[in-house]
PDB file of C-alpha atoms and ligand atoms in Angstrom:
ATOM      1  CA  UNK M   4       4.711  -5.092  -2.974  1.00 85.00           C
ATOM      2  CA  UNK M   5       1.640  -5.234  -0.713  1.00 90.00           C
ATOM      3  CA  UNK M   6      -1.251  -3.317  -1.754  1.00 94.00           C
ATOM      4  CA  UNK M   7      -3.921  -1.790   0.437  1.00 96.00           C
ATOM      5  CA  UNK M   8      -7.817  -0.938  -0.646  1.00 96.00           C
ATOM      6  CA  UNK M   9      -8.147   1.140   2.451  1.00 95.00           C
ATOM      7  CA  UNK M  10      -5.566   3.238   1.192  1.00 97.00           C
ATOM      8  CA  UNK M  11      -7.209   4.005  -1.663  1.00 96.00           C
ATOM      9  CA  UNK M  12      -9.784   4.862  -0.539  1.00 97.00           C
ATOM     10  CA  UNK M  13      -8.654   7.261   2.313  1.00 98.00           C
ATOM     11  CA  UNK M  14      -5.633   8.685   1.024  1.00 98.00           C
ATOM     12  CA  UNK M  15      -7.805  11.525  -1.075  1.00 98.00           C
ATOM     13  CA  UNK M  16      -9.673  12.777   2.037  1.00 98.00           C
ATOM     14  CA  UNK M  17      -6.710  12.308   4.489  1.00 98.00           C
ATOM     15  CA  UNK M  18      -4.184  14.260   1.970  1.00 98.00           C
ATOM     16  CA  UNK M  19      -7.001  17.417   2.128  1.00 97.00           C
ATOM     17  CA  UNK M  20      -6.175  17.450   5.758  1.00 97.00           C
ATOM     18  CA  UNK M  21      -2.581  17.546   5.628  1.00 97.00           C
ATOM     19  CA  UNK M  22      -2.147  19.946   3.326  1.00 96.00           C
ATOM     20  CA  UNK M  23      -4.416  22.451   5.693  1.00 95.00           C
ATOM     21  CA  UNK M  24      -1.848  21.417   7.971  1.00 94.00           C
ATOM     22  CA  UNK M  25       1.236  21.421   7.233  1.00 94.00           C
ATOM     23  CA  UNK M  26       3.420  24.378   5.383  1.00 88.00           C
ATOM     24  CA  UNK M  27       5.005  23.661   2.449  1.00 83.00           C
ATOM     25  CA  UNK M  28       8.734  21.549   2.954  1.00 89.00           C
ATOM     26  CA  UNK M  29       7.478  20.100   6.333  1.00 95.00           C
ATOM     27  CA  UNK M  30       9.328  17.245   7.935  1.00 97.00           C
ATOM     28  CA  UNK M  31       6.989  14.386   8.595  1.00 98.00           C
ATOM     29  CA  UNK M  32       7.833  10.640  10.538  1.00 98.00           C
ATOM     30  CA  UNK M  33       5.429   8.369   9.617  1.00 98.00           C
ATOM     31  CA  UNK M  34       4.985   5.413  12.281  1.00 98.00           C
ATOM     32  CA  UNK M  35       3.709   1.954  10.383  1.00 98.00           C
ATOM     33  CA  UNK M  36       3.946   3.259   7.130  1.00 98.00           C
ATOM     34  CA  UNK M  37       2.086  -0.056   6.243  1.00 98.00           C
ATOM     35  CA  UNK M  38       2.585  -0.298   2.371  1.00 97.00           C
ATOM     36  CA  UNK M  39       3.818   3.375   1.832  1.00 97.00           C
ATOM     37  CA  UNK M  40       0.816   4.359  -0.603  1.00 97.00           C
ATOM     38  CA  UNK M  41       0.125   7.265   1.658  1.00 98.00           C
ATOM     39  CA  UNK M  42       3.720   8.363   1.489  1.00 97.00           C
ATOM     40  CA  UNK M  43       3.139   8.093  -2.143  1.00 97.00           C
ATOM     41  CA  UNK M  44       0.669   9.942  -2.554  1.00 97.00           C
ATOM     42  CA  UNK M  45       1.183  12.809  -0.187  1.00 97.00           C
ATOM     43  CA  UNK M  46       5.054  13.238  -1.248  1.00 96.00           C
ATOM     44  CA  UNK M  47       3.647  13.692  -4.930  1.00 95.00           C
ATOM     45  CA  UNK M  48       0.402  16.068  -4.297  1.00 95.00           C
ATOM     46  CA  UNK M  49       2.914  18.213  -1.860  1.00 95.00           C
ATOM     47  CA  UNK M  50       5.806  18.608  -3.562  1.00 91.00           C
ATOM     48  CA  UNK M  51       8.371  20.142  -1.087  1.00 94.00           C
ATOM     49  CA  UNK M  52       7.222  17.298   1.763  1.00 95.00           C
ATOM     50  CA  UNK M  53      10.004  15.411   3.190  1.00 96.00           C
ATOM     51  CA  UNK M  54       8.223  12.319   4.660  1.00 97.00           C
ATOM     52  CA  UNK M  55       9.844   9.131   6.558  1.00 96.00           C
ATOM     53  CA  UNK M  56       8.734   5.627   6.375  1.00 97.00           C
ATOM     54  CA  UNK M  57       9.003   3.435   9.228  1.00 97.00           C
ATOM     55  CA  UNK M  58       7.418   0.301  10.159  1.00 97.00           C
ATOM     56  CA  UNK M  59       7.935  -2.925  11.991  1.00 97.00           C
ATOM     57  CA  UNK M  60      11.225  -4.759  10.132  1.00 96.00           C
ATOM     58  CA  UNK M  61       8.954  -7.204   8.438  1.00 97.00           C
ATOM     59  CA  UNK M  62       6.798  -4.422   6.419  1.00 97.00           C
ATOM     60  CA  UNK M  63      10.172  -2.725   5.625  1.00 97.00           C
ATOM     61  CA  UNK M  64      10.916  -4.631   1.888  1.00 97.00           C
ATOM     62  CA  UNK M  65       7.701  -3.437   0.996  1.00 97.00           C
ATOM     63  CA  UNK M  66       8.023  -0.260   2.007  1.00 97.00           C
ATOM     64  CA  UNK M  67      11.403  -0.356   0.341  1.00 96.00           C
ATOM     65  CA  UNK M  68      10.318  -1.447  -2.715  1.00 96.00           C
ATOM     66  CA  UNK M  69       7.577   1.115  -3.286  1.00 96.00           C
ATOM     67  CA  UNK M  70      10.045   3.651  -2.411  1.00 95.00           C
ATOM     68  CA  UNK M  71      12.339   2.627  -5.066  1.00 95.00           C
ATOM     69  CA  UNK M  72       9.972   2.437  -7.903  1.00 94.00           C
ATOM     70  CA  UNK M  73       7.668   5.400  -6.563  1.00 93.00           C
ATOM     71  CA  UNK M  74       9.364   7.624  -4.480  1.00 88.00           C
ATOM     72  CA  UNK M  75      11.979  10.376  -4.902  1.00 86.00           C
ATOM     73  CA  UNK M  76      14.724  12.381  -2.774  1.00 82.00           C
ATOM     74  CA  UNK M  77      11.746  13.621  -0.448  1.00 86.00           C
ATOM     75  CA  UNK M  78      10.789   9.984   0.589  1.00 90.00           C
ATOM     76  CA  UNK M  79      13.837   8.413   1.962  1.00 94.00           C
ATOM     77  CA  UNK M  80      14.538   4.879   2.735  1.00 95.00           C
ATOM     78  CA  UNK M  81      12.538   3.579   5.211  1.00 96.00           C
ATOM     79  CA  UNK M  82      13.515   2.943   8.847  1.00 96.00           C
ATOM     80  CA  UNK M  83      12.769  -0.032  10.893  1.00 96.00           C
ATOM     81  CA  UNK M  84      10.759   1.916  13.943  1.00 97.00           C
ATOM     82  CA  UNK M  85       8.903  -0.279  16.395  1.00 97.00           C
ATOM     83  CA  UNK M  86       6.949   1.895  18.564  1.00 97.00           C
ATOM     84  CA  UNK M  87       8.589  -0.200  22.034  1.00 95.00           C
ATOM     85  CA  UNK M  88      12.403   0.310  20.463  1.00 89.00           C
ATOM     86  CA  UNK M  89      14.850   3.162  22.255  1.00 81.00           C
ATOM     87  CA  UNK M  90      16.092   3.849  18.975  1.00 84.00           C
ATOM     88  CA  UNK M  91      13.791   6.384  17.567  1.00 93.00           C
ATOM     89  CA  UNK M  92      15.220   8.795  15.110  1.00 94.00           C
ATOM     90  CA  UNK M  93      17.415  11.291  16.475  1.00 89.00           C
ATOM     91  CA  UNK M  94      16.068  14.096  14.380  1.00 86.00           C
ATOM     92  CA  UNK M  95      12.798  16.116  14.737  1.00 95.00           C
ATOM     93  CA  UNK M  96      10.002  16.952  12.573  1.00 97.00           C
ATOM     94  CA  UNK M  97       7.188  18.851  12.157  1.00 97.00           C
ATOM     95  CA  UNK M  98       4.586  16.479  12.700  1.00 97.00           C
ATOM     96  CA  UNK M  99       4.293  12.399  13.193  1.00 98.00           C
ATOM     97  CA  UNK M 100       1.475  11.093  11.381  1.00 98.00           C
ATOM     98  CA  UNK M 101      -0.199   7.477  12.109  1.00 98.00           C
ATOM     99  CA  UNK M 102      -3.102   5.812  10.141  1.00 98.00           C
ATOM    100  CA  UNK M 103      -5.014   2.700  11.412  1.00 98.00           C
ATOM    101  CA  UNK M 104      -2.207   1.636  13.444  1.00 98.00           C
ATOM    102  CA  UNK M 105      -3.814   2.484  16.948  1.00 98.00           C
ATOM    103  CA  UNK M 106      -5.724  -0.886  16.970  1.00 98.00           C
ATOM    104  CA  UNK M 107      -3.255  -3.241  15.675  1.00 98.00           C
ATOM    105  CA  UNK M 108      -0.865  -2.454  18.423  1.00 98.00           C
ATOM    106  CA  UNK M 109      -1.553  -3.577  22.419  1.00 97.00           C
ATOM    107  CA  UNK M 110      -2.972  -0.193  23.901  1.00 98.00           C
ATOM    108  CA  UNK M 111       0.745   0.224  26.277  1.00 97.00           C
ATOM    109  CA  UNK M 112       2.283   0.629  23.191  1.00 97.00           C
ATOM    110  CA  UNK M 113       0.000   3.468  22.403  1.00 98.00           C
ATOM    111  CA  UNK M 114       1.063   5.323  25.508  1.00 98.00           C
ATOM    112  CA  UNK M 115       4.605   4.493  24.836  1.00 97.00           C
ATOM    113  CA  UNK M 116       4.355   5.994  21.046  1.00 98.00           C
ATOM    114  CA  UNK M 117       2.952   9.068  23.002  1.00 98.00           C
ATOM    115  CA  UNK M 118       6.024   9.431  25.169  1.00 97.00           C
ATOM    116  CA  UNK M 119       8.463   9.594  22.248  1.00 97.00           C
ATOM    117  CA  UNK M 120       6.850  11.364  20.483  1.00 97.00           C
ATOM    118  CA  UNK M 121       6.849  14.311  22.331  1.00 96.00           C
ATOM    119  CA  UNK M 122      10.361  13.859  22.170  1.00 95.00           C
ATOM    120  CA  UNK M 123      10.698  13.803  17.749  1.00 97.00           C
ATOM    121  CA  UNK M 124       8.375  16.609  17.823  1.00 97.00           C
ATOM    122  CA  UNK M 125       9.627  20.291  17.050  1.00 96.00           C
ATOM    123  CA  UNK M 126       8.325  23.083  19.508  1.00 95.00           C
ATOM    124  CA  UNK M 127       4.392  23.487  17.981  1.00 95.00           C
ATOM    125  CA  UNK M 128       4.849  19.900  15.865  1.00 96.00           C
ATOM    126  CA  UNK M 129       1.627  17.962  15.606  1.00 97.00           C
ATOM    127  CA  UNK M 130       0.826  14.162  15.908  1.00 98.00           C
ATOM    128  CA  UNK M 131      -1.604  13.571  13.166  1.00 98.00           C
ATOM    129  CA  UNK M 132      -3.936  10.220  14.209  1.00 98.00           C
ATOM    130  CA  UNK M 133      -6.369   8.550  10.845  1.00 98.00           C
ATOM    131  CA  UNK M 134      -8.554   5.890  11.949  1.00 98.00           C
ATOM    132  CA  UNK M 135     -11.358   4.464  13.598  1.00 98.00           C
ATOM    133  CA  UNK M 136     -12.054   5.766  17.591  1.00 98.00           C
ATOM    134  CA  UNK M 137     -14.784   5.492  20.246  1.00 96.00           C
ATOM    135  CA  UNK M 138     -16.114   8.234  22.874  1.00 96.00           C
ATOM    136  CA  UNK M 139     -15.385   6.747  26.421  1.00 94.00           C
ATOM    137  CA  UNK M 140     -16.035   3.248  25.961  1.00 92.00           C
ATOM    138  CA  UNK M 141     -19.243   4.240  23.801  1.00 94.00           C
ATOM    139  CA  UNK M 142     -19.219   3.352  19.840  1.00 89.00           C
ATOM    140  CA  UNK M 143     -20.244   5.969  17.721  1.00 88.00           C
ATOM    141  CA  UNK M 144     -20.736   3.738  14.761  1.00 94.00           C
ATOM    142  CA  UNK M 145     -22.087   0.008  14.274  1.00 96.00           C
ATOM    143  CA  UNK M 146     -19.386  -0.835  11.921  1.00 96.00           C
ATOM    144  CA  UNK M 147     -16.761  -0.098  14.063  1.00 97.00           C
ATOM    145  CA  UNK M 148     -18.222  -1.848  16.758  1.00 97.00           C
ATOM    146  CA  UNK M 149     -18.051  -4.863  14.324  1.00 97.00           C
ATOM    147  CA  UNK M 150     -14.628  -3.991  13.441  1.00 97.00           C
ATOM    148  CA  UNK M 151     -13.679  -4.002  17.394  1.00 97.00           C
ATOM    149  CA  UNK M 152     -15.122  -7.180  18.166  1.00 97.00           C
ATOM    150  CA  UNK M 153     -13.452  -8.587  14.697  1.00 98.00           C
ATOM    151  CA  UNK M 154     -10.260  -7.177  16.023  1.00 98.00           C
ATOM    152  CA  UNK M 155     -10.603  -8.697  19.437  1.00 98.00           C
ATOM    153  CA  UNK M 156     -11.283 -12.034  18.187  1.00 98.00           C
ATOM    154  CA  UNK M 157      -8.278 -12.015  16.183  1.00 98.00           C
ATOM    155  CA  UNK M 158      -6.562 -10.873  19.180  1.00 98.00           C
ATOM    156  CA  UNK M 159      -7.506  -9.778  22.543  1.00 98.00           C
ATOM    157  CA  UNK M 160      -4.868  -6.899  22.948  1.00 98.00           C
ATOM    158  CA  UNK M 161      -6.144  -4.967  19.387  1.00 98.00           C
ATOM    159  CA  UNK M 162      -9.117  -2.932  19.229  1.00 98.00           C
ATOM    160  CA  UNK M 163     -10.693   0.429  18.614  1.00 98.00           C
ATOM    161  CA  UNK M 164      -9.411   2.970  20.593  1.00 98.00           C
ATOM    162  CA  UNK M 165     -11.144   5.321  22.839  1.00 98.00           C
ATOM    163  CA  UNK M 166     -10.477   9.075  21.653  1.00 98.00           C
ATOM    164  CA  UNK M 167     -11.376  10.439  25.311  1.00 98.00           C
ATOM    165  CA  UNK M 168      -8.674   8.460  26.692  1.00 98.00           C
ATOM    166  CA  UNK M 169      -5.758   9.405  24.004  1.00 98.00           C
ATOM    167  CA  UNK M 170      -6.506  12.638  24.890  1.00 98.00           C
ATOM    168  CA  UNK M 171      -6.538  12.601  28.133  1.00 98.00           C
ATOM    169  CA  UNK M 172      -3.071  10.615  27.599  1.00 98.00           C
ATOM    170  CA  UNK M 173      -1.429  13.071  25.139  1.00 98.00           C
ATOM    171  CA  UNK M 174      -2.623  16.256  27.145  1.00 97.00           C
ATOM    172  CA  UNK M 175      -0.488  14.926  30.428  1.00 97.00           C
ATOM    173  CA  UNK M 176       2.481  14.655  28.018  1.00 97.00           C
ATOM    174  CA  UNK M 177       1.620  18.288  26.579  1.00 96.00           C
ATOM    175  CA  UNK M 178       0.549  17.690  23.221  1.00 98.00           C
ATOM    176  CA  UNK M 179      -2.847  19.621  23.075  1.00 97.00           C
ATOM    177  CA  UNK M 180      -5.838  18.643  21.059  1.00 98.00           C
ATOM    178  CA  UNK M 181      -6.696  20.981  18.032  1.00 97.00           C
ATOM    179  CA  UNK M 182      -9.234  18.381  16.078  1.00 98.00           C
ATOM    180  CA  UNK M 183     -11.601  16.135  16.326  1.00 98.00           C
ATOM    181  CA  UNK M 184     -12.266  15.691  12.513  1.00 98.00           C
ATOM    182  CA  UNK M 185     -14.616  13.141  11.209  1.00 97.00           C
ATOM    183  CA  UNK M 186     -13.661  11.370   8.140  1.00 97.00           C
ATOM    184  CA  UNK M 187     -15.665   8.721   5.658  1.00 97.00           C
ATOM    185  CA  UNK M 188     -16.458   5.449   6.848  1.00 96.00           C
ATOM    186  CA  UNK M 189     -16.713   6.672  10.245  1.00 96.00           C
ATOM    187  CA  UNK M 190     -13.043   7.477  10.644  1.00 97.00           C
ATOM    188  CA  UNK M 191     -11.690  10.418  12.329  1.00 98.00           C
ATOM    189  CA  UNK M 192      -8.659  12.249  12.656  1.00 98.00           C
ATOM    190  CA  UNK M 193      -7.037  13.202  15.447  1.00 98.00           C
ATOM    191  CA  UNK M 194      -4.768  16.164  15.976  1.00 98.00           C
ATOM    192  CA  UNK M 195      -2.660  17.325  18.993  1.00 98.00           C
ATOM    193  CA  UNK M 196      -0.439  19.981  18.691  1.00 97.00           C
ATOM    194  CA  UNK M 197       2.863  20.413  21.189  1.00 95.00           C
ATOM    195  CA  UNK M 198       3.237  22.972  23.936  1.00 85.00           C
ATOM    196  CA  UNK M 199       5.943  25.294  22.261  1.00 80.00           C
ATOM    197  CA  UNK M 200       8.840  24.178  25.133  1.00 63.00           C
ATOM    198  CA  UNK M 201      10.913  22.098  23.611  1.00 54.00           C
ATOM    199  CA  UNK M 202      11.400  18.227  26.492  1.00 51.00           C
ATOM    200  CA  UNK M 203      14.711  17.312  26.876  1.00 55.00           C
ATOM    201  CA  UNK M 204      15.657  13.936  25.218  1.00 52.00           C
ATOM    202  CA  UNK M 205      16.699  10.698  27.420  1.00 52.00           C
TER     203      UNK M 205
HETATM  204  C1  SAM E  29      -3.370  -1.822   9.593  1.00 80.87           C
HETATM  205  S1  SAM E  29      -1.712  -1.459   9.221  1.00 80.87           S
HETATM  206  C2  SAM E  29      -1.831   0.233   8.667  1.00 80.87           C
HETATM  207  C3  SAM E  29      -0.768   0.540   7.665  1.00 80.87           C
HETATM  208  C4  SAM E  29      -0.876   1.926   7.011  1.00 80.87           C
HETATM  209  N1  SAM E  29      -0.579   2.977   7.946  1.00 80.87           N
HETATM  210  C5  SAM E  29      -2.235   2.130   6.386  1.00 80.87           C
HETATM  211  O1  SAM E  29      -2.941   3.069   6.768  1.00 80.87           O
HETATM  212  O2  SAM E  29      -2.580   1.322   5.530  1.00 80.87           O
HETATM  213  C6  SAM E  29      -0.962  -1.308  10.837  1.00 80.87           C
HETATM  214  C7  SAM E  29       0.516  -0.990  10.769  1.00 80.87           C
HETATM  215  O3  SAM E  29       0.993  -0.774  12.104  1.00 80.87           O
HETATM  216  C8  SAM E  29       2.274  -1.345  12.209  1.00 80.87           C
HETATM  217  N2  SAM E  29       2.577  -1.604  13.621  1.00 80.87           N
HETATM  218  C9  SAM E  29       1.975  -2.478  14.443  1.00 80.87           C
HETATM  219  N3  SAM E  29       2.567  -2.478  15.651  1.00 80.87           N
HETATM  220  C10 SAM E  29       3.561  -1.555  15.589  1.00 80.87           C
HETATM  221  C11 SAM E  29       4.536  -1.101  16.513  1.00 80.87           C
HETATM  222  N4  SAM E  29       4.622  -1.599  17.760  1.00 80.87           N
HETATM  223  N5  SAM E  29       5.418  -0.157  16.102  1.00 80.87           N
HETATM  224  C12 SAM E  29       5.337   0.351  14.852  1.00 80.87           C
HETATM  225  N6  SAM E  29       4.447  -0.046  13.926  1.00 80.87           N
HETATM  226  C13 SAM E  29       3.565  -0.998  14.284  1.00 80.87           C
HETATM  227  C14 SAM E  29       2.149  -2.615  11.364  1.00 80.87           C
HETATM  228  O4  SAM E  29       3.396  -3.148  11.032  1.00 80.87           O
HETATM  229  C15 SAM E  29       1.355  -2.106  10.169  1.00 80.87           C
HETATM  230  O5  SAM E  29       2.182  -1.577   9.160  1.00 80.87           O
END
């Protein structure tokens, strides 16, 4: 089982955000559920939270085995969800959430994620976005313009993404921003809220 500092240290501040957020027995997909300590931990401060896993395939016997020895009825088996794949879940929730998985994957996947998830959302659902953001093209922190270049010399396609732009992005697809909150360790959370029509699946 794959363990993440980050996590850790996060989950605390991240958690007080949700639960301001969400009412009590909310649905919740979670898209690169990573190692599944946030699922954890949220599942077992809100009791009543039904939260789903996903990742890439590779992260999933991780996830898996977390679940098993950590989880309970309200945090199902995982499911293998690549952002590109048709086969998002059929069902819809009451919000998506996503933490630091913006710049590990290329930015078109971003927009695609977007697009479905407009589609999983209930009428008024939120997409719920943790992690590190700039202001159009400007850095609002030195360590996460160290973390960008970092991320870019790993690869050219990560790298910190631009909040502007993601909202921007997400209001054409009619999920409206509600927050801008800042976070520790120059993190922020994102929060966009959908129009209350529900968009006909493809
Ligand atoms: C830095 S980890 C963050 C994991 C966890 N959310 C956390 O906060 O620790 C990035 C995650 O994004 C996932 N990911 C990357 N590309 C993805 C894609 N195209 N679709 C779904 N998940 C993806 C990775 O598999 C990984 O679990």
């Amino acid at each position: 089982m794959r363990h993440s500092e980050a996590c850790e240290r996060n989950k605390r501040v991240i958690l007080e955000v949700l639960a301001a957020l969400l009412p009590q027995c909310s649905t919740v997909l979670e898209i690169g559920s990573g190692t599944a300590q946030h699922a954890v931990h949220f599942t077992k401060q809100m009791p009543g939270l039904r939260w789903q896993c996903s990742d890439l395939a590779e992260n999933l016997p991780g996830i898996q085995a977390r679940v098993d020895l950590e989880g309970d009825d309200l945090l199902p088996n995982p499911i293998e969800l690549n952002v590109l794949t048709a086969n998002w879940p059929a069902g819809r929730f009451d919000a998506v959430f996503t933490a630091n998985t913006l710049h590990i994957m290329p930015w078109d996947h971003t927009l695609v994620l977007l697009d479905q998830v407009v589609k999983v959302l209930v009428p008024g659902g939120r997409l719920i976005i943790y992690g590190p953001f700039h202001d159009s093209g400007i850095h609002t922190a030195a360590s996460n313009a160290a973390f960008d270049r970092s991320l870019k010399s790993r690869d050219p396609d990560m790298g910190v993404r631009d909040a502007v732009e993601i909202t921007a992005q997400a209001a054409r697809r009619g999920l409206h921003a509600e927050a801008d909150l800042a976070l520790p360790a120059n993190n922020r959370t994102l929060i966009f809220r959908q129009a209350s029509s529900i968009p006909q699946k493809t």
